[in-house]
XYZ file of C-alpha atoms in Angstrom:
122
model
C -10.354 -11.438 7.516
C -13.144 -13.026 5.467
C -16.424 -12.199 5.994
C -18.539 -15.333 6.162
C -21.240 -14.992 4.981
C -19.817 -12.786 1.890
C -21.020 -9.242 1.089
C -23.726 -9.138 -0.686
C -23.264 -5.574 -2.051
C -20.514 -4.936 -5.045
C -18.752 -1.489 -6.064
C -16.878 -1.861 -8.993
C -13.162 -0.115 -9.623
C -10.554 0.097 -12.368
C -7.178 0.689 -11.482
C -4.511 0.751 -13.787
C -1.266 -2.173 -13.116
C 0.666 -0.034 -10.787
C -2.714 0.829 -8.241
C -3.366 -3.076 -8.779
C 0.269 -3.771 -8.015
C -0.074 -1.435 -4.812
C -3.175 -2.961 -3.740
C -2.567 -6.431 -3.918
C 0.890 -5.740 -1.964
C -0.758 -3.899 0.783
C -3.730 -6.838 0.730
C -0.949 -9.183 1.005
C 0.319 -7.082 3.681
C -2.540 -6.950 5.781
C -3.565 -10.557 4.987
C -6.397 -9.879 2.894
C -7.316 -10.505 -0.468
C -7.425 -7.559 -2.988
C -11.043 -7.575 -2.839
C -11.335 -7.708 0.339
C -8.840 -5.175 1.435
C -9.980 -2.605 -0.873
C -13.663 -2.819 0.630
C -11.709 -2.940 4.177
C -9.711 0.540 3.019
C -13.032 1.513 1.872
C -15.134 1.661 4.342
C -12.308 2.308 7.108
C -11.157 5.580 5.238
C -15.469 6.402 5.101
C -15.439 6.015 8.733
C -12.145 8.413 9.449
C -9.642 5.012 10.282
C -6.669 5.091 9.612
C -5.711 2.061 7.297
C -2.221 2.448 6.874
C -1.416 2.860 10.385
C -3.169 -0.786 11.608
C -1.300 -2.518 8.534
C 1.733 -0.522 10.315
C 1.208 -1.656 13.905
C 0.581 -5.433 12.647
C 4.256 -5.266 11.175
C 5.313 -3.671 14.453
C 3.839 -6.348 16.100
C 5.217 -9.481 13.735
C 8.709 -8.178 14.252
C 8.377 -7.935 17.941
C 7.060 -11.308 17.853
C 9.784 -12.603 16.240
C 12.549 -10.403 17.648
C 10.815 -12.508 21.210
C 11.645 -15.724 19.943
C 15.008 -14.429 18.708
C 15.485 -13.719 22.578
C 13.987 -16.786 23.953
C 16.901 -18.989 21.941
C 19.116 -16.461 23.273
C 18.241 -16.971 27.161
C 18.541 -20.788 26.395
C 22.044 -20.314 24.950
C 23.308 -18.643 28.197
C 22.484 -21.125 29.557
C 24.043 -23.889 28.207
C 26.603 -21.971 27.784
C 27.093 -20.725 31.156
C 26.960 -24.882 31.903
C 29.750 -25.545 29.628
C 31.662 -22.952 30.925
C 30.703 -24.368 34.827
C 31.597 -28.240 33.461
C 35.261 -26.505 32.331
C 34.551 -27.474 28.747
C 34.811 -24.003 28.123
C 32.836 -21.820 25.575
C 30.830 -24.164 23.004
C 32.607 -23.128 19.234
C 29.237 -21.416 18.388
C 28.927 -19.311 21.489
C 30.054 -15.878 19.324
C 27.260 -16.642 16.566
C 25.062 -16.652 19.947
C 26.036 -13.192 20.560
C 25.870 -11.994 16.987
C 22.063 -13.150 16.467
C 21.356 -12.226 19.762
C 22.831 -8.760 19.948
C 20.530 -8.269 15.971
C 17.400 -9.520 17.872
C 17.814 -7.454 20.762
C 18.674 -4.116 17.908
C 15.324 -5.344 15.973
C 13.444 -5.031 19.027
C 14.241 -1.483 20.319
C 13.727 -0.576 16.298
C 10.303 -1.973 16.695
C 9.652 -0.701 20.282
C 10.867 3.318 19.558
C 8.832 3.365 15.892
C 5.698 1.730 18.286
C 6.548 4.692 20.392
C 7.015 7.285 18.007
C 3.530 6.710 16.108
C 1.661 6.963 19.503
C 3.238 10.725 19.586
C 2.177 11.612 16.625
C-alpha cells in the first residue's frame, strides 16, 4: 500500500545483493515496493507484528481464492454434464479433465484451509 501523501521521514540501509534479493521478493510478495515494505517490516516488527505471518495469510488467502474459482467451473461442469448425460449424448470427451482439475482444486483448498488452521494453533 502506498502512502499518499509520502513519508516525509528517511532511514537509510545497506544490504548486501542477497538481503536486497530477499527484500525485494518478499516486497513483491506482499505487493509493496522495496522501500516501502522495508519501512512496513520496520515499523511492524517495532510495534511486536508479525510481518511474515500477514504476507503468509495473504498467500493463504490468494490460493483459496483461486482454488474458489477452480470450484465454481467445476459446479458448472456437473452440470452440463449431468445435461448431456440426461439428453443421452452421454459424457462430453472432456468430462475426465473435469474431474482431474477439479479433484487438484478441491486438494489445493484443504492444503490452504489446514495450514490457515494450523497457524491459528500456534
Amino acid at each position: 500500500m502506498h502512502q499518499r501523501p509520502g513519508r516525509k521521514r528517511t532511514l537509510l540501509i545497506r544490504l548486501d545483493e542477497a538481503e536486497h534479493a530477499t527484500v525485494a521478493e518478499g516486497a513483491r510478495r506482499a505487493g509493496l515496493t522495496p522501500a516501502g515494505f522495508a519501512a512496513t517490516a520496520a515499523v511492524r516488527t517495532a510495534q511486536g507484528i508479525d510481518l511474515a505471518a500477514d504476507i503468509t495469510w495473504r498467500e493463504a488467502l490468494h490460493e483459496l481464492i483461486q482454488a474458489r474459482t477452480q470450484i465454481r467451473r467445476y459446479a458448472v461442469n456437473v452440470n452440463q454434464i449431468t445435461a448431456a448425460l440426461n439428453d443421452g449424448v452421454g459424457a462430453p470427451p472432456w468430462t475426465q479433465h473435469a474431474i482431474l482439475t477439479t479433484t487438484a482444486a478441491v486438494h489445493r483448498l484443504d492444503t490452504a484451509a489446514a495450514a490457515a488452521l494450523m497457524r491459528r494453533r500456534t
